[in-house]
Coordinates of C-alpha atoms and ligand atoms in Angstrom, one line a residue:
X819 CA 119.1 -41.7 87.3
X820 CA 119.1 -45.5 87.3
X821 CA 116.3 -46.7 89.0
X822 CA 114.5 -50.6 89.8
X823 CA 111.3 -51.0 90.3
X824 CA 110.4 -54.4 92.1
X825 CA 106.6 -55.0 91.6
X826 CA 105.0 -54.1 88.4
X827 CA 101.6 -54.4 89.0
X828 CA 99.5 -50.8 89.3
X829 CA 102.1 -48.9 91.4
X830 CA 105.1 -50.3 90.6
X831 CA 104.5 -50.1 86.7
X832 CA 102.9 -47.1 86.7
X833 CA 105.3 -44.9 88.9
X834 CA 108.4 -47.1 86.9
X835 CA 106.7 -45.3 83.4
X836 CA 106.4 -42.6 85.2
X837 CA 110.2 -41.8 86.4
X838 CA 111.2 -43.0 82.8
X839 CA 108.9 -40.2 80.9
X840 CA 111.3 -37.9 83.0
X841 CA 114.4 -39.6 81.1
X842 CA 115.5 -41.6 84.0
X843 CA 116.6 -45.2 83.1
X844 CA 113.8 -47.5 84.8
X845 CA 114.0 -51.6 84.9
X846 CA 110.9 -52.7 86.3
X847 CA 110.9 -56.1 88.0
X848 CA 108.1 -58.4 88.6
X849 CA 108.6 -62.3 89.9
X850 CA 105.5 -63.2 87.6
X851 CA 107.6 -64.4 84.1
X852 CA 104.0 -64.1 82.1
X853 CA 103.9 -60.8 83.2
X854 CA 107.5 -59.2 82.1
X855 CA 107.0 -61.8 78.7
X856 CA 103.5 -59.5 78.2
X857 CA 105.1 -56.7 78.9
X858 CA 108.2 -57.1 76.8
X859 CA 105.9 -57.9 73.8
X860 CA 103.9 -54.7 74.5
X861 CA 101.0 -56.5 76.2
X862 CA 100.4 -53.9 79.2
X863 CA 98.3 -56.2 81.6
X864 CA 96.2 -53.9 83.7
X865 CA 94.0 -50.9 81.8
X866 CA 95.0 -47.4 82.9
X867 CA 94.5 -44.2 80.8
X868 CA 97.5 -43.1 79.0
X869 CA 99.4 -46.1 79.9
X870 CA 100.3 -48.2 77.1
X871 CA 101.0 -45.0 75.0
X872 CA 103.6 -44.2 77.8
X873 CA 104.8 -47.4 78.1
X874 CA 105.7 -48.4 74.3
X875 CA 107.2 -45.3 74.2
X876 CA 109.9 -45.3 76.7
X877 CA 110.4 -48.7 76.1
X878 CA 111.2 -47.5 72.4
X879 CA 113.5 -44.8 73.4
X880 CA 115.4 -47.1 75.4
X881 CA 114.7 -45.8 78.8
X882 CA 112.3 -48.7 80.2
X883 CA 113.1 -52.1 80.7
X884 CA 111.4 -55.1 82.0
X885 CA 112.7 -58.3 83.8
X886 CA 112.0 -60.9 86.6
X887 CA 116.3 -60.5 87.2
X888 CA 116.2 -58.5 90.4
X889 CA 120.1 -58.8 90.3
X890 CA 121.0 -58.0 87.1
X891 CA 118.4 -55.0 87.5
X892 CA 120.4 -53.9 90.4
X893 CA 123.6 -53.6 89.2
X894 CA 123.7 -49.8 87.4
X895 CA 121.0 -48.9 90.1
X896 CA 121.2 -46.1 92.7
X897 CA 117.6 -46.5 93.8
X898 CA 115.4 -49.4 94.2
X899 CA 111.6 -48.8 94.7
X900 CA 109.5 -51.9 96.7
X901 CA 106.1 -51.7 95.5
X902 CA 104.9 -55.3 95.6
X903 CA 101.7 -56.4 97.0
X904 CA 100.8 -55.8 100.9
X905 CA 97.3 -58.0 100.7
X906 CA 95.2 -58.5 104.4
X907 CA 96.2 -61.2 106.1
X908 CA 94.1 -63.6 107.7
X909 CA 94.3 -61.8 111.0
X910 CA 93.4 -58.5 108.8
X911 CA 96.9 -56.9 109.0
X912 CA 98.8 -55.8 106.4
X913 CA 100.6 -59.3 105.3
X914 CA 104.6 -58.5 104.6
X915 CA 105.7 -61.7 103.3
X916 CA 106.0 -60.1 99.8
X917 CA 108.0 -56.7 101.1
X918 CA 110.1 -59.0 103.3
X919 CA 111.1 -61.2 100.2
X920 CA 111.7 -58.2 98.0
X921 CA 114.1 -57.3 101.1
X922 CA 115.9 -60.6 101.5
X923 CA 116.3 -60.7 97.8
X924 CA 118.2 -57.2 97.4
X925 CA 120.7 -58.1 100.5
X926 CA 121.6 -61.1 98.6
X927 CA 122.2 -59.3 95.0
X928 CA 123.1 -55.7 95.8
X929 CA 126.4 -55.0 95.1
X930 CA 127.2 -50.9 96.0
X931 CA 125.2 -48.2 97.6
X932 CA 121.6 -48.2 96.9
X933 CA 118.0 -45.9 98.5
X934 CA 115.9 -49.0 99.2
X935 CA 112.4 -47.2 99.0
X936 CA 109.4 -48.7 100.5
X937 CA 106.7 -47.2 98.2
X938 CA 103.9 -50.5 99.2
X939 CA 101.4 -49.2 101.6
X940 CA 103.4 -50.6 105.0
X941 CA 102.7 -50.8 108.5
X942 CA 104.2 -47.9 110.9
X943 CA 107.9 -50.0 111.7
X944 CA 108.3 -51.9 108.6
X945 CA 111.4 -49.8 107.4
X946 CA 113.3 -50.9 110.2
X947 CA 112.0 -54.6 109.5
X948 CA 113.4 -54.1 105.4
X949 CA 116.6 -52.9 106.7
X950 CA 117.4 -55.1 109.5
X951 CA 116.0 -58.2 106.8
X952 CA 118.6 -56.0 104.1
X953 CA 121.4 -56.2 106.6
X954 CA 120.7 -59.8 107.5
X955 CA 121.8 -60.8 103.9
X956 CA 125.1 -58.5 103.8
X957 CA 125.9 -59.8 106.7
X958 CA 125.6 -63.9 106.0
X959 CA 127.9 -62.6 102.7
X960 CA 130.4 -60.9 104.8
X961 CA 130.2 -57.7 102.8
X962 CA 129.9 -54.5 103.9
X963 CA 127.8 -52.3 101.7
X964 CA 126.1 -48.9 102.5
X965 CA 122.6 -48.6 102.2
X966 CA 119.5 -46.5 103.3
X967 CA 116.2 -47.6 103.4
X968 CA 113.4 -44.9 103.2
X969 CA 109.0 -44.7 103.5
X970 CA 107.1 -43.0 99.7
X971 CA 103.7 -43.9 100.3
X972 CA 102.3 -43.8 96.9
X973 CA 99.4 -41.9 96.7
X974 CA 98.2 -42.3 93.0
X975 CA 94.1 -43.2 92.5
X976 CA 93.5 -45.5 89.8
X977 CA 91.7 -44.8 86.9
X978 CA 93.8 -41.5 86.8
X979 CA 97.1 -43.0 88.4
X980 CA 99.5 -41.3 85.0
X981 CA 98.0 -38.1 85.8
X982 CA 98.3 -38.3 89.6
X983 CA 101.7 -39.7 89.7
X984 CA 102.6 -36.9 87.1
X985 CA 101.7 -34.1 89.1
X986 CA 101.5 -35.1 92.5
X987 CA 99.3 -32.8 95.2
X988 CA 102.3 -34.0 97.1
X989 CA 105.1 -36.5 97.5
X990 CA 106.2 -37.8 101.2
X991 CA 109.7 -38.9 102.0
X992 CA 110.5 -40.5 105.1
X993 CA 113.9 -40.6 105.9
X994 CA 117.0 -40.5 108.4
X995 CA 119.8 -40.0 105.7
X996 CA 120.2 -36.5 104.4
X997 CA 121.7 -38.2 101.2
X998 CA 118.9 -40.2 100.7
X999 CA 116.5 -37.6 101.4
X1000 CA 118.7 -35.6 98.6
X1001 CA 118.9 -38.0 96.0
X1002 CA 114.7 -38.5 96.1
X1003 CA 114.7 -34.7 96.0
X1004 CA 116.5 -34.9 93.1
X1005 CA 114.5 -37.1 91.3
X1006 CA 111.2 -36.3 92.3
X1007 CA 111.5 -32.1 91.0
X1008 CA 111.0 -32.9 87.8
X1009 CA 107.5 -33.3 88.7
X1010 CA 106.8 -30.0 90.8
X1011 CA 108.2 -27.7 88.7
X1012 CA 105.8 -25.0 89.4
X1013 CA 105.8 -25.5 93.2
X1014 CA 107.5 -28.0 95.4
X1015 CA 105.6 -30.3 96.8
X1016 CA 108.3 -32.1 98.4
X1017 CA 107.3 -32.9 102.0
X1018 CA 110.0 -35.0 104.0
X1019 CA 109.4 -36.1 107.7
X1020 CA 110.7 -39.2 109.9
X1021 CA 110.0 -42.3 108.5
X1022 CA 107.3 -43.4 111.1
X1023 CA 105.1 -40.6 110.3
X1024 CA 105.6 -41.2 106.3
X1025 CA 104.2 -45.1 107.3
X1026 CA 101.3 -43.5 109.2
X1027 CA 100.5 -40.6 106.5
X1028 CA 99.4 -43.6 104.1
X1029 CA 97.3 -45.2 106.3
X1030 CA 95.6 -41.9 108.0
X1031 CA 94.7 -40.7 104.3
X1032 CA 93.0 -43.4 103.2
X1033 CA 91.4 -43.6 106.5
X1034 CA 90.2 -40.2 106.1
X1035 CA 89.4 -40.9 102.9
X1036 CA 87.4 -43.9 104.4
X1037 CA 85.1 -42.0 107.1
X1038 CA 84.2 -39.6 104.5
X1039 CA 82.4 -42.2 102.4
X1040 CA 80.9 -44.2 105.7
X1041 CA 79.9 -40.6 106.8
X1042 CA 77.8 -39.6 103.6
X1043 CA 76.4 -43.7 103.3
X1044 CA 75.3 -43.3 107.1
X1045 CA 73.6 -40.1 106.4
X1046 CA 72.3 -41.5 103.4
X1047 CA 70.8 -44.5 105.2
X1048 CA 69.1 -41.9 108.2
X1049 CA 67.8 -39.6 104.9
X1050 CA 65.9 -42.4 103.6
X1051 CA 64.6 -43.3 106.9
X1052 CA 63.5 -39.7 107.7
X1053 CA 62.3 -39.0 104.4
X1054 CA 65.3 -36.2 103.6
X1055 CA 66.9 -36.4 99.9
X1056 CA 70.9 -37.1 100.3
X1057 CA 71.3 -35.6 97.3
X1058 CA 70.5 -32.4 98.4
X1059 CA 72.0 -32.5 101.8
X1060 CA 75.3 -33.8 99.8
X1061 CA 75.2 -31.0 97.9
X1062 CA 74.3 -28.1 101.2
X1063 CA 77.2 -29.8 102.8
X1064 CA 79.8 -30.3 100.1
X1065 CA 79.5 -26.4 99.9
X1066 CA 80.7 -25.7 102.8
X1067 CA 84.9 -25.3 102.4
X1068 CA 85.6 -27.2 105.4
X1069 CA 83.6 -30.0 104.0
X1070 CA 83.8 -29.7 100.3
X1071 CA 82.6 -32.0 97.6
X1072 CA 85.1 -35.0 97.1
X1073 CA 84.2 -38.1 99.1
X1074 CA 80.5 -37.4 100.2
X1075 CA 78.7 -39.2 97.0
X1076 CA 76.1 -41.8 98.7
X1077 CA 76.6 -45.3 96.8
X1078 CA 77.6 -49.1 97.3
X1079 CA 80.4 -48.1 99.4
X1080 CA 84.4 -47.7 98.7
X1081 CA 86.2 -51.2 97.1
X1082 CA 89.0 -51.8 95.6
X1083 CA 92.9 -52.6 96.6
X1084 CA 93.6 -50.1 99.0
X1085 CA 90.6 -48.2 101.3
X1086 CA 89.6 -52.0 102.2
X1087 CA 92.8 -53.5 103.6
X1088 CA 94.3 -50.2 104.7
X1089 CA 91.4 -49.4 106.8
X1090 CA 91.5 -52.8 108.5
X1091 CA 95.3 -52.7 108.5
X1092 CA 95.2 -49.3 110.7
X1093 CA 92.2 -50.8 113.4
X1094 CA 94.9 -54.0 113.7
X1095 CA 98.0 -51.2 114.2
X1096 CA 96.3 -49.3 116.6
X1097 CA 95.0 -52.5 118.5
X1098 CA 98.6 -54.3 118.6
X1099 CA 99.6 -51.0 120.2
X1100 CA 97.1 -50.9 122.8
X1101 CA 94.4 -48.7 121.2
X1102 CA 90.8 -49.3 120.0
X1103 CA 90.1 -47.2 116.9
X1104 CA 86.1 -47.3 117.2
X1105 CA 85.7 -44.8 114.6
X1106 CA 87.7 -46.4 111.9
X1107 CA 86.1 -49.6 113.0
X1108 CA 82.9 -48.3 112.6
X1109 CA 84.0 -46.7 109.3
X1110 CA 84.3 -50.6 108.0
X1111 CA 81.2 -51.6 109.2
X1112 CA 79.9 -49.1 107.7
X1113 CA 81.0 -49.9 104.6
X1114 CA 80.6 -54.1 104.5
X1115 CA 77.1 -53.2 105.0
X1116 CA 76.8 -50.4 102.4
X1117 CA 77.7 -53.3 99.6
X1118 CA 74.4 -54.6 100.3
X1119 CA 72.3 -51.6 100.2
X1120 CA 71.4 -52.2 96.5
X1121 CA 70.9 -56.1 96.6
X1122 CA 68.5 -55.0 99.8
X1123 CA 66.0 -52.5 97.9
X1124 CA 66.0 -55.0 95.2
X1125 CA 64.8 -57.8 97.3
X1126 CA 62.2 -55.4 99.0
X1127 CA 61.1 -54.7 95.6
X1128 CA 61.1 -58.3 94.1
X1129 CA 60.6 -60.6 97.2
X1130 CA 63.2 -62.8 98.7
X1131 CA 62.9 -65.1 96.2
X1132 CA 64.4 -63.9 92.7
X1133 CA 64.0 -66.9 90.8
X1134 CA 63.2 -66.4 87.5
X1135 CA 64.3 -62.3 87.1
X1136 CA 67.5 -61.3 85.3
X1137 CA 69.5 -57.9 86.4
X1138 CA 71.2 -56.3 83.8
X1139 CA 74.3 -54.8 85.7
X1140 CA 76.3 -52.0 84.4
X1141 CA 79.5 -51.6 86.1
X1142 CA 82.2 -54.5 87.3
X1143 CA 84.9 -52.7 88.6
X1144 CA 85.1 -50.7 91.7
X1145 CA 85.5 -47.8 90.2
X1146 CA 85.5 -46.1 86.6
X1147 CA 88.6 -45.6 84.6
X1148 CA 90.3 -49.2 85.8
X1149 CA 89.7 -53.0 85.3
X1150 CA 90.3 -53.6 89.3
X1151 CA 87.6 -55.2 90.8
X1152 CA 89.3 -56.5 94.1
X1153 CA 86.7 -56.0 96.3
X1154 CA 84.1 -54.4 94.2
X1155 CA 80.6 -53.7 95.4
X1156 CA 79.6 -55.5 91.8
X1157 CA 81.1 -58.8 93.5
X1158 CA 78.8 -58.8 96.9
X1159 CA 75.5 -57.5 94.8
X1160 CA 76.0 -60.0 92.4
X1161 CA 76.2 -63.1 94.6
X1162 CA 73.4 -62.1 96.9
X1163 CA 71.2 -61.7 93.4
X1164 CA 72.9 -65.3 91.8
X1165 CA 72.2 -66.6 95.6
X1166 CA 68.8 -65.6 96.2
X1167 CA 67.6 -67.3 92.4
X1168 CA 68.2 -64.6 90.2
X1169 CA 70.2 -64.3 86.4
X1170 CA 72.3 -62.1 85.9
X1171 CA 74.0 -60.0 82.6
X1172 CA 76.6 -57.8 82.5
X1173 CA 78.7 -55.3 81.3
X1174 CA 81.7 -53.2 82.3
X1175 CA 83.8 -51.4 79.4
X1176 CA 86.8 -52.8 81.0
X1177 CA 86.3 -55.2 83.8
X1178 CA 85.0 -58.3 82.1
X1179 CA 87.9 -60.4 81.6
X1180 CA 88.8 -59.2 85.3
X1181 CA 85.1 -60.9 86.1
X1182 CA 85.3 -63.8 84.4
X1183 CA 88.6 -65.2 85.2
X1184 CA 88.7 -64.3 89.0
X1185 CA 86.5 -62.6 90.6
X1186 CA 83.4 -64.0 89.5
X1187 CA 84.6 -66.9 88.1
X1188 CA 82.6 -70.1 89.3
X1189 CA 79.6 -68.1 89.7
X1190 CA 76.6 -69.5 88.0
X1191 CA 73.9 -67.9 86.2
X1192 CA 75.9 -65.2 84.8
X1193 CA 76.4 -63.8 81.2
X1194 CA 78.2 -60.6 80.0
X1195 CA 77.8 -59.1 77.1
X1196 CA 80.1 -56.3 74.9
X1197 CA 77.4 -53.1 74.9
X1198 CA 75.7 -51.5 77.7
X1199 CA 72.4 -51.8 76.3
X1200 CA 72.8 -55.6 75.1
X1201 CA 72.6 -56.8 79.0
X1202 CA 68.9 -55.1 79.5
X1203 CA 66.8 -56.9 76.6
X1204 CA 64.8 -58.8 78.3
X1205 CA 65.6 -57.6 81.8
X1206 CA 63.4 -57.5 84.4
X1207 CA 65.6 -54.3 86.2
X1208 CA 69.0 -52.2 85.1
X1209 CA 71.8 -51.8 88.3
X1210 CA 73.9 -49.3 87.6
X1211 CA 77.1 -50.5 90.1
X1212 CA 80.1 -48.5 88.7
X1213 CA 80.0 -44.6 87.2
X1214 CA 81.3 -44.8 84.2
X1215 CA 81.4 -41.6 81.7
X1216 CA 79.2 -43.7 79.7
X1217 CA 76.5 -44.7 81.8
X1218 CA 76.1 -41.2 82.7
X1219 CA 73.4 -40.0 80.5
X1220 CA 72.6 -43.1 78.6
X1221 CA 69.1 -43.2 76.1
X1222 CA 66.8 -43.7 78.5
X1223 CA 64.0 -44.4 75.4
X1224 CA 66.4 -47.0 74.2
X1225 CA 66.2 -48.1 77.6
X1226 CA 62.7 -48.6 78.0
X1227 CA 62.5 -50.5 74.9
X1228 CA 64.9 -52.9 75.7
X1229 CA 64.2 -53.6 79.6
X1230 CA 60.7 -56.3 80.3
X1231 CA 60.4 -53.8 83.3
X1232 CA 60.9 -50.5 83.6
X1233 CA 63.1 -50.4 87.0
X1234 CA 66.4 -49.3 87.5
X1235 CA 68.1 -49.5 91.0
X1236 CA 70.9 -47.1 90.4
X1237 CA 73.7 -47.7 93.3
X1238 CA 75.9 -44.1 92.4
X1239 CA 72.9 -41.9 92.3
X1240 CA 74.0 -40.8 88.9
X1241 CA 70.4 -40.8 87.5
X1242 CA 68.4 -38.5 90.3
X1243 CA 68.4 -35.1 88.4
X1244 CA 66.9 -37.2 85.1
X1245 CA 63.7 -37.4 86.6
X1246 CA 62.9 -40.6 85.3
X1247 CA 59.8 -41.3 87.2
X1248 CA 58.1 -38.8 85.1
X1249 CA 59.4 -40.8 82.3
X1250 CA 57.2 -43.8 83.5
X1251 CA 60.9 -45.7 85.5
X1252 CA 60.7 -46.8 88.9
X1253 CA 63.4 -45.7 90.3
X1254 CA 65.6 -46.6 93.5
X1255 CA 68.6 -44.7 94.6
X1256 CA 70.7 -44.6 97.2
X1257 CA 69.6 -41.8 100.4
X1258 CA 66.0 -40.8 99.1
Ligands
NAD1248 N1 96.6 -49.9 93.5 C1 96.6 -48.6 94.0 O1 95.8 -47.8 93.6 C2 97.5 -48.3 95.1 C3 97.7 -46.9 95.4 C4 98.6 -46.6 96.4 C5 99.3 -47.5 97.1 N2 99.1 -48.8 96.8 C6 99.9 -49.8 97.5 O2 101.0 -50.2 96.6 C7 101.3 -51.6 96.8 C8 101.2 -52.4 95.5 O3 99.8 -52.3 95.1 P1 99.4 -52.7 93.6 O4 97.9 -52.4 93.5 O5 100.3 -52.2 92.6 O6 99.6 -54.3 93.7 P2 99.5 -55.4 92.5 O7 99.0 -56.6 93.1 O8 98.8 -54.8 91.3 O9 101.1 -55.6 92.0 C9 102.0 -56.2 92.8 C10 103.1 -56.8 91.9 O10 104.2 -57.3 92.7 C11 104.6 -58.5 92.1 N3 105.5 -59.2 93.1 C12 105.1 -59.9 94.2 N4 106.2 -60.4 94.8 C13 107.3 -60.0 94.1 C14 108.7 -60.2 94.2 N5 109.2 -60.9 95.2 N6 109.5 -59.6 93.3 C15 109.0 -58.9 92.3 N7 107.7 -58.7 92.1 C16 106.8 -59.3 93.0 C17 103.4 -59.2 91.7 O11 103.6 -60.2 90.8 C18 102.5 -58.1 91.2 O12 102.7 -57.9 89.8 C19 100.4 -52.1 97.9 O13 101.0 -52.0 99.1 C20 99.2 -51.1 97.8 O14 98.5 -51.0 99.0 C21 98.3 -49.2 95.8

C-alpha cells in the first residue's frame, strides 16, 4: 500500500518505519525542513532501539521516503496517517491547532480517495472536527472527492516503541466506513499473524480508548506512590507490599513500582486532557484529578528527603544525578521528574553533575538549558567524584547493579537517594551507604 505519514517525530516516524518493514511504500512528512534534511542524510533525530537500523534500511530498499511536500506525498497515497503533536494548551486541553492544520492542508492537496487516520492522541469529537475542516477545503475548491476519516490511537511506549508497534497487544480502529475499516484491516494483519488483534468500534469510543488507557495507566502509578508515601509514614516497606500485591492476577506487577512519578509526552497531558473532557461535558473526574496531584507532588519526593537530609540550604553540595530522561530506553525528557528535582536542588544552592546515556543533548539544549550550576559528564561514575550524594532519577539497565566499591571511592559522602527503588535488595546500608528510597 501507499501510505503518508504527516508528523515524523516518535509516532509518526516510528509507525511510518514500521508499515514500510512490511513492504508498504511510506513517505513520511514533517513541516520541520531540518528534520526531513537529517533524516534524508541518515541522521535519525530521536534515539529509539532498533530504529536507525530499520530506517536506513527501508530507505535503501526504496520503500521509505521523507519530505516536508504534504502534496506531492499525497498523490500515489491511499492512506494518510495524522500523527503530529497534540501538546496541553494553556487551558490544559489537548491543543488541535497542529491536527487541524494537517487537516486544512490535505483538503487543499488531496486529489482522489484517501483514509485520513487520526493516529495523535485526540479528544473524543475531533474526527468529526478533521473531516468537517477536510471538507471545508474541497469545498472552497469545488471538487468533490470521497474521503473517510477514521480514530488509531497509537499505543506504542517509548523506549520499546519498534517492538510494540511490531506486535501490537492490540490495534483500535474507529470507523463508520466499512471500506475504510477494510482497507486498515488489510494493512494492519501483517502484524498479527498469529492472532488477530484487530479490534474495530465507533469512532468515539476509539478517541476515548486512548485517553482511558493512559488514565488507567495513570492511577496505577498515583496508587502505588500514595501507598508508598502512607508506608513510609506507618513504618511498612513498599517494596514488599508492591511485591504481595503485584501477585495477585487482578492486580499484577506492571505499573505499581514506587518512584518520582510518571513523565514524559503522553500520561501528563493526556491525563489533564481527560479531567478538561469530562469537565466541558459536565462531569468532575475527582479520581483522575487526584491521580495528577498525585503525581506533581510525587516529582518532589526525592528533592524533599534530600533537603531533610542536608538542610534547606544546599549551598555548597553537588548531586551527582544519574538519569535525564523520563524513562529508560529514550532521550525524551518532556516532563521528566529529572527536570523538577534538578531545579529545586540548583534553586535551593546546590551543584549539580549529570549523566544520562542518552538524554544529555536533550538536557542541555532545552530542557535544562539556562539552568545554572550544572555540568554533565559522558560516564556514570565521572558525575560522583567529589559528590556529596548519588540520585539515581531514571532506571537504566546500567545503573542497575552498578560497582558500588567504585562508588564509595568516588562519592565525598556515602549517600545515595535512589528515586526507582532499584537499589533496596543490595543492602547497601550494610555496606556503610545511607540510603533513601522511595516508600520505606
Ligand atoms: N510519544 C509517544 O510515546 C506517544 C505514544 C502514543 C501516542 N502519542 C501521541 O502521538 C502524537 C504525536 O506524538 P509524538 O511524541 O510523536 O510528537 P512529536 O512532537 O515527537 O512529533 C510531532 C511531529 O509533528 C511535526 N509537525 C507538526 N505540525 C506539522 C504539520 N503541519 N505537518 C507536518 N508535520 C508537522 C513536528 O515537527 C514533529 O516532528 C501525540 O498526539 C501524542 O500524544 C505519543
Amino acid at each position: 500500500m501507499n501510505i503518508t505519514v504527516i508528523g515524523s517525530g516518535y509516532v509518526g516516524l516510528v509507525s511510518g518505519t514500521c508499515f514500510s518493514e512490511m513492504g508498504n511504500k511510506v513517505t513520511c512528512v514533517d513541516i520541520d525542513p531540518i528534520k526531513i534534511e537529517k533524516l534524508n542524510k541518515g541522521i535519525i533525530p530521536i534515539f529509539e532501539a532498533g530504529l536507525e537500523t530499520m530506517v536506513l534500511n527501508n530507505v535503501k530498499n526504496k520503500n521509505l521516503f521523507f519530505t516536508t511536500d504534504l502534496s506531492e506525498a499525497l498523490k500515489n497515497s491511499e492512506i494518510a496517517f495524522i500523527a503530529v503533536g497534540t501538546p496541553m494548551g494553556d487551558d490544559g486541553s489537548a491543543d488541535l491547532q497542529y491536527v487541524l492544520a494537517v487537516a486544512k492542508s490535505i483538503g487543499k492537496s488531496m486529489q482522489k480517495r484517501l483514509i485520513v487516520v487520526d493516529k495523535s492522541t485526540v479528544p473524543i469529537g475531533t474526527a468529526d472536527k478533521v473531516k468537517a475542516t477536510i471538507q471545508k477545503e474541497l469545498d472552497l475548491r469545488g471538487v468533490d472527492i470521497e474521503f473517510d476519516v477514521v480514530s488509531n490511537p497509537e499505543f506504542l511506549k517509548e523506549g520499546v516503541a519498534i517492538a510494540d508497534f511490531m506486535k501490537p497487544d492490540r490495534v483500535v480502529v474507529g470507523s463508520d466506513s466499512d471500506y475504510a475499516t477494510e482497507k486498515m484491516k488489510q494493512l494492519y494483519n501483517p502484524f498479527f499473524r498469529d492472532q488477530d488483534r484487530f479490534i474495530a468500534m465507533d469512532i468515539r469510543s476509539a478517541e476515548m480508548t486512548k485517553y482511558a488507557a493512559n488514565a488507567m495507566l495513570a492511577t496505577k502509578i498515583s496508587f502505588m506512590n500514595e501507598i508508598a508515601n502512607i508506608c513510609e509514614k506507618v513504618g511498612a516497606d513498599a517494596n514488599k507490599v508492591r511485591i504481595g500485591i503485584g501477585s495477585d492476577q487482578r492486580i499484577g506487577y506492571s505499573f505499581i513500582y514506587p518512584g518520582v512519578g510518571y513523565g514524559g509526552s503522553c500520561f501528563p497531558k493526556d491525563v489533564k486532557a481527560l479531567t478538561k473532557i469530562a469537565k466541558e461535558n459536565g462531569y468532575t473526574a475527582e479520581l483522575i484529578t487526584a491521580v495528577e496531584d498525585v503525581n506533581d507532588a510525587q516529582k518532589l519526593v526525592i528533592a524533599q528527603k534530600i533537603v531533610k537530609r542536608f538542610g534547606d540550604d544546599l549551598t555548597g553540595l553537588t548531586f551527582g544525578i544519574w538519569g535525564l530522561a523520563f524513562k529508560p530506553g529514550t532521550d525524551d525528557m518532556r516532563e521528566a521528574a529529572s527536570i523538577y528535582v534538578i531545579k529545586e536542588l540548583v534553586k535551593r544552592g546546590a551543584k549539580i553533575k549529570a549523566y544520562d546515556p542518552k538524554a544529555i543533548d536533550e538536557a542541555k539544549e532545552h530542557y535544562l538549558k539556562g539552568v545554572q550550576n550544572i555540568t554533565y559528564a559522558d560516564s556514570k561514575y565521572a558525575v560522583l567524584k567529589d559528590s556529596d550524594a548519588l540520585v539515581l532519577l531514571t532506571e537504566w539497565k546500567e545503573f542497575r547493579s552498578p560497582d558500588f566499591d567504585k562508588i564509595k571511592s568516588l562519592l565525598k559522602s556515602l549517600i545515595i537517594f535512589d528515586g526507582r527503588n532499584q537499589y533496596n535488595s543490595f543492602n547497601l546500608e550494610a555496606k556503610g551507604f545511607e540510603y533513601y528510597q522511595i516508600g520505606k
